[in-house]
Amino acid sequence: MLEESPNRYLQTLFDMANRLASRGTKKYEEESFKLLEEAKTIGDFTPGIEVSMQARINSQMGMAYVKNGTFDKGEPLLKNAYETQKQLGLLPDLQTTLTGLALLYGNTRVTDKWIDVLREKIEITRKLYGENSVIYAHTLGELAAAQTAIGDLTSARTSATKCLELTKTLSHTNSATYLLCLHMAGSIALLQGNFAEAEKYFEKTIQGNISLSSKSQAYIGHFALGIIHAKKNNFK
């Protein structure tokens, strides 16, 4: 199959790697990465491979490196994919790569690039899905997190509020995106000293029962409520 149709063979490897990675365990993630390594080797040394396919492989490998904390190897792969996909106008692929870059710069706290990447991701998401979509709302929640991290609480509050309003309008109040936006709205209110408002948001986060990720949100919510109660009662 490789000799007859190398692009199709690479697509098969790529799809298999994604399916393995989606299972979420370390074992499957390692097997997924091995397939991506094989695909990249073939893509780099086989004539006639589509550059869009090579970019997708680079993007997924870069994301895998970033998730494992190997940022120095992940960044060049993601940047290479970004340049190719932007030049070719491959918006869905570009959105995925920007997600990887946002994760990279968020973890390494390169805040200016983090914000820029998220703003570009929001614009691409708007073009792909429109502003009335839960995917667009989730990206607003991500932007709120970045804006909070750099201390721009006014902008962060605006982003989190838009996210909450949109998830309510779309009737997605049982989604992970809604939990993210509740968490961000609560965090921003807490940082601004609005304890009653923060308490309201975090009370809602601990009621979430959506997925495994909601458990971590609930844990953070309980912790935040403890801080709020201490502040309200002037405990030191």
Tab-separated table of C-alpha atoms in Angstrom:
chain	number	residue	atom	x	y	z
A	1	MET	CA	0.000	0.000	0.000
A	2	LEU	CA	2.907	2.355	0.751
A	3	GLU	CA	4.424	2.013	-2.724
A	4	GLU	CA	1.078	2.221	-4.506
A	5	SER	CA	-0.385	5.127	-2.545
A	6	PRO	CA	1.945	6.682	0.059
A	7	ASN	CA	-0.470	9.512	0.887
A	8	ARG	CA	-3.275	7.071	1.613
A	9	TYR	CA	-0.919	4.974	3.722
A	10	LEU	CA	0.110	8.034	5.739
A	11	GLN	CA	-3.541	8.986	6.225
A	12	THR	CA	-4.209	5.499	7.600
A	13	LEU	CA	-1.294	5.781	10.042
A	14	PHE	CA	-2.456	9.254	11.047
A	15	ASP	CA	-6.034	8.107	11.687
A	16	MET	CA	-4.852	5.097	13.692
A	17	ALA	CA	-2.594	7.327	15.790
A	18	ASN	CA	-5.491	9.683	16.548
A	19	ARG	CA	-7.777	6.838	17.561
A	20	LEU	CA	-5.143	5.443	19.922
A	21	ALA	CA	-4.401	8.849	21.442
A	22	SER	CA	-8.100	9.473	22.044
A	23	ARG	CA	-8.217	6.508	24.439
A	24	GLY	CA	-6.350	8.662	26.911
A	25	THR	CA	-4.014	6.153	28.568
A	26	LYS	CA	-0.224	6.372	28.623
A	27	LYS	CA	0.137	3.032	26.837
A	28	TYR	CA	-2.065	4.072	23.918
A	29	GLU	CA	-0.467	7.515	23.746
A	30	GLU	CA	2.958	5.888	23.386
A	31	GLU	CA	1.681	3.590	20.640
A	32	SER	CA	0.101	6.588	18.923
A	33	PHE	CA	3.390	8.476	19.008
A	34	LYS	CA	5.255	5.547	17.435
A	35	LEU	CA	2.820	5.598	14.525
A	36	LEU	CA	3.314	9.340	14.123
A	37	GLU	CA	7.088	8.869	14.116
A	38	GLU	CA	6.756	6.253	11.382
A	39	ALA	CA	4.468	8.534	9.408
A	40	LYS	CA	6.869	11.476	9.736
A	41	THR	CA	9.840	9.408	8.583
A	42	ILE	CA	7.924	8.233	5.536
A	43	GLY	CA	6.647	11.730	4.832
A	44	ASP	CA	10.104	13.290	5.045
A	45	PHE	CA	11.843	10.790	2.757
A	46	THR	CA	9.187	9.664	0.280
A	47	PRO	CA	8.669	11.661	-2.943
A	48	GLY	CA	5.165	12.851	-3.753
A	49	ILE	CA	3.847	13.251	-0.219
A	50	GLU	CA	1.304	16.057	0.075
A	51	VAL	CA	2.616	18.971	2.146
A	52	SER	CA	-0.771	19.258	3.865
A	53	MET	CA	-0.382	15.682	5.136
A	54	GLN	CA	3.132	16.385	6.388
A	55	ALA	CA	1.829	19.459	8.202
A	56	ARG	CA	-0.908	17.470	9.935
A	57	ILE	CA	1.647	14.910	11.111
A	58	ASN	CA	3.957	17.662	12.377
A	59	SER	CA	1.051	19.268	14.192
A	60	GLN	CA	0.011	16.073	15.963
A	61	MET	CA	3.600	15.178	16.879
A	62	GLY	CA	4.149	18.696	18.187
A	63	MET	CA	1.009	18.461	20.288
A	64	ALA	CA	2.143	15.106	21.695
A	65	TYR	CA	5.516	16.574	22.668
A	66	VAL	CA	3.849	19.544	24.346
A	67	LYS	CA	1.496	17.328	26.336
A	68	ASN	CA	4.518	15.381	27.571
A	69	GLY	CA	6.307	18.583	28.549
A	70	THR	CA	8.961	18.346	25.815
A	71	PHE	CA	8.376	21.896	24.682
A	72	ASP	CA	11.653	22.397	22.804
A	73	LYS	CA	10.768	19.563	20.412
A	74	GLY	CA	7.101	20.437	20.134
A	75	GLU	CA	7.445	24.108	19.216
A	76	PRO	CA	9.327	23.777	15.891
A	77	LEU	CA	6.937	21.067	14.691
A	78	LEU	CA	3.889	23.143	15.537
A	79	LYS	CA	5.366	26.297	13.997
A	80	ASN	CA	6.260	24.409	10.820
A	81	ALA	CA	2.703	23.055	10.583
A	82	TYR	CA	1.278	26.509	11.271
A	83	GLU	CA	3.227	28.168	8.459
A	84	THR	CA	2.234	25.506	5.926
A	85	GLN	CA	-1.432	25.418	6.902
A	86	LYS	CA	-1.724	29.191	6.943
A	87	GLN	CA	-0.130	29.470	3.515
A	88	LEU	CA	-2.510	26.831	2.113
A	89	GLY	CA	-5.563	28.261	3.887
A	90	LEU	CA	-6.355	24.989	5.690
A	91	LEU	CA	-8.523	26.499	8.424
A	92	PRO	CA	-9.681	23.299	10.222
A	93	ASP	CA	-6.097	22.006	10.396
A	94	LEU	CA	-4.843	25.435	11.397
A	95	GLN	CA	-7.342	25.593	14.251
A	96	THR	CA	-5.960	22.302	15.606
A	97	THR	CA	-2.369	23.533	15.352
A	98	LEU	CA	-3.242	26.789	17.113
A	99	THR	CA	-4.697	24.707	19.949
A	100	GLY	CA	-1.288	23.052	20.295
A	101	LEU	CA	0.532	26.382	20.205
A	102	ALA	CA	-1.823	27.812	22.817
A	103	LEU	CA	-1.107	24.842	25.073
A	104	LEU	CA	2.635	25.328	24.499
A	105	TYR	CA	2.735	29.052	25.248
A	106	GLY	CA	0.283	28.703	28.116
A	107	ASN	CA	2.471	26.111	29.814
A	108	THR	CA	5.678	28.046	29.180
A	109	ARG	CA	4.009	31.355	30.071
A	110	VAL	CA	5.088	33.138	26.902
A	111	THR	CA	2.108	35.368	27.472
A	112	ASP	CA	2.281	37.654	24.437
A	113	LYS	CA	2.374	34.699	22.031
A	114	TRP	CA	-0.274	32.882	24.096
A	115	ILE	CA	-2.729	35.757	23.724
A	116	ASP	CA	-1.937	36.254	20.025
A	117	VAL	CA	-2.438	32.565	19.255
A	118	LEU	CA	-5.777	32.475	21.060
A	119	ARG	CA	-7.010	35.593	19.303
A	120	GLU	CA	-6.161	34.039	15.947
A	121	LYS	CA	-7.843	30.807	17.001
A	122	ILE	CA	-10.996	32.726	17.932
A	123	GLU	CA	-11.080	34.389	14.517
A	124	ILE	CA	-10.631	31.079	12.696
A	125	THR	CA	-13.253	29.406	14.887
A	126	ARG	CA	-15.651	32.230	14.042
A	127	LYS	CA	-15.048	31.681	10.320
A	128	LEU	CA	-15.542	27.928	10.604
A	129	TYR	CA	-18.488	27.706	13.005
A	130	GLY	CA	-19.829	31.208	13.502
A	131	GLU	CA	-20.161	33.017	16.818
A	132	ASN	CA	-23.231	31.057	17.910
A	133	SER	CA	-21.409	27.801	18.596
A	134	VAL	CA	-20.173	26.058	21.710
A	135	ILE	CA	-16.730	25.702	20.092
A	136	TYR	CA	-16.525	29.486	19.786
A	137	ALA	CA	-17.653	29.810	23.414
A	138	HIS	CA	-14.955	27.390	24.574
A	139	THR	CA	-12.255	29.422	22.834
A	140	LEU	CA	-13.534	32.523	24.639
A	141	GLY	CA	-13.097	30.608	27.895
A	142	GLU	CA	-9.514	29.775	26.939
A	143	LEU	CA	-8.856	33.435	26.161
A	144	ALA	CA	-10.313	34.421	29.541
A	145	ALA	CA	-7.836	32.064	31.220
A	146	ALA	CA	-4.891	33.637	29.379
A	147	GLN	CA	-6.074	37.167	30.096
A	148	THR	CA	-6.453	36.280	33.776
A	149	ALA	CA	-2.931	34.864	33.854
A	150	ILE	CA	-1.433	38.135	32.603
A	151	GLY	CA	-3.550	40.219	34.984
A	152	ASP	CA	-5.884	41.755	32.394
A	153	LEU	CA	-8.941	41.067	34.518
A	154	THR	CA	-11.202	43.552	32.734
A	155	SER	CA	-10.747	41.824	29.383
A	156	ALA	CA	-10.884	38.412	31.044
A	157	ARG	CA	-14.210	39.254	32.657
A	158	THR	CA	-15.611	40.327	29.281
A	159	SER	CA	-14.473	37.072	27.632
A	160	ALA	CA	-15.823	34.879	30.446
A	161	THR	CA	-19.154	36.717	30.486
A	162	LYS	CA	-19.563	36.296	26.724
A	163	CYS	CA	-18.775	32.606	27.104
A	164	LEU	CA	-21.372	32.132	29.835
A	165	GLU	CA	-24.045	34.050	27.928
A	166	LEU	CA	-23.396	32.055	24.780
A	167	THR	CA	-23.532	28.649	26.480
A	168	LYS	CA	-26.812	29.632	28.127
A	169	THR	CA	-28.252	30.852	24.817
A	170	LEU	CA	-27.243	27.577	23.160
A	171	SER	CA	-28.648	25.540	26.089
A	172	HIS	CA	-25.210	24.051	26.796
A	173	THR	CA	-25.269	24.542	30.554
A	174	ASN	CA	-24.459	20.851	31.017
A	175	SER	CA	-21.279	21.093	28.980
A	176	ALA	CA	-17.609	21.146	29.913
A	177	THR	CA	-17.411	24.545	28.210
A	178	TYR	CA	-19.978	25.968	30.631
A	179	LEU	CA	-17.947	24.616	33.558
A	180	LEU	CA	-14.791	26.219	32.179
A	181	CYS	CA	-16.504	29.593	31.867
A	182	LEU	CA	-18.033	29.326	35.337
A	183	HIS	CA	-14.609	28.562	36.739
A	184	MET	CA	-13.035	31.520	34.959
A	185	ALA	CA	-15.828	33.906	35.957
A	186	GLY	CA	-15.451	32.787	39.570
A	187	SER	CA	-11.671	33.129	39.505
A	188	ILE	CA	-11.862	36.627	38.051
A	189	ALA	CA	-14.450	37.740	40.588
A	190	LEU	CA	-12.324	36.300	43.399
A	191	LEU	CA	-9.218	38.132	42.184
A	192	GLN	CA	-11.217	41.360	41.968
A	193	GLY	CA	-12.448	40.897	45.544
A	194	ASN	CA	-16.083	40.305	44.564
A	195	PHE	CA	-16.526	37.427	46.998
A	196	ALA	CA	-20.321	37.105	46.810
A	197	GLU	CA	-20.206	36.927	43.034
A	198	ALA	CA	-17.305	34.473	43.074
A	199	GLU	CA	-19.154	32.280	45.557
A	200	LYS	CA	-22.150	32.121	43.237
A	201	TYR	CA	-20.043	30.913	40.330
A	202	PHE	CA	-18.038	28.358	42.298
A	203	GLU	CA	-21.182	26.954	43.920
A	204	LYS	CA	-22.324	26.090	40.403
A	205	THR	CA	-19.002	24.511	39.436
A	206	ILE	CA	-19.130	21.995	42.292
A	207	GLN	CA	-22.562	20.879	41.090
A	208	GLY	CA	-21.191	19.892	37.675
A	209	ASN	CA	-21.411	16.203	36.798
A	210	ILE	CA	-20.300	16.072	33.201
A	211	SER	CA	-17.072	14.138	32.843
A	212	LEU	CA	-13.868	13.204	34.593
A	213	SER	CA	-12.628	16.734	33.961
A	214	SER	CA	-15.584	18.090	35.952
A	215	LYS	CA	-14.162	16.389	39.053
A	216	SER	CA	-11.054	18.552	38.908
A	217	GLN	CA	-13.230	21.622	38.383
A	218	ALA	CA	-15.286	20.632	41.419
A	219	TYR	CA	-12.107	20.188	43.475
A	220	ILE	CA	-10.940	23.662	42.494
A	221	GLY	CA	-14.419	24.978	43.240
A	222	HIS	CA	-14.379	23.588	46.779
A	223	PHE	CA	-10.901	25.017	47.332
A	224	ALA	CA	-11.974	28.422	46.030
A	225	LEU	CA	-15.056	28.423	48.241
A	226	GLY	CA	-12.825	27.815	51.246
A	227	ILE	CA	-10.759	30.866	50.305
A	228	ILE	CA	-13.904	32.940	49.781
A	229	HIS	CA	-15.377	31.959	53.146
A	230	ALA	CA	-12.088	32.765	54.836
A	231	LYS	CA	-11.924	36.168	53.153
A	232	LYS	CA	-15.513	37.002	54.015
A	233	ASN	CA	-14.890	36.165	57.635
A	234	ASN	CA	-11.519	37.922	57.712
A	235	PHE	CA	-9.605	34.779	58.610
A	236	LYS	CA	-5.846	35.090	58.274
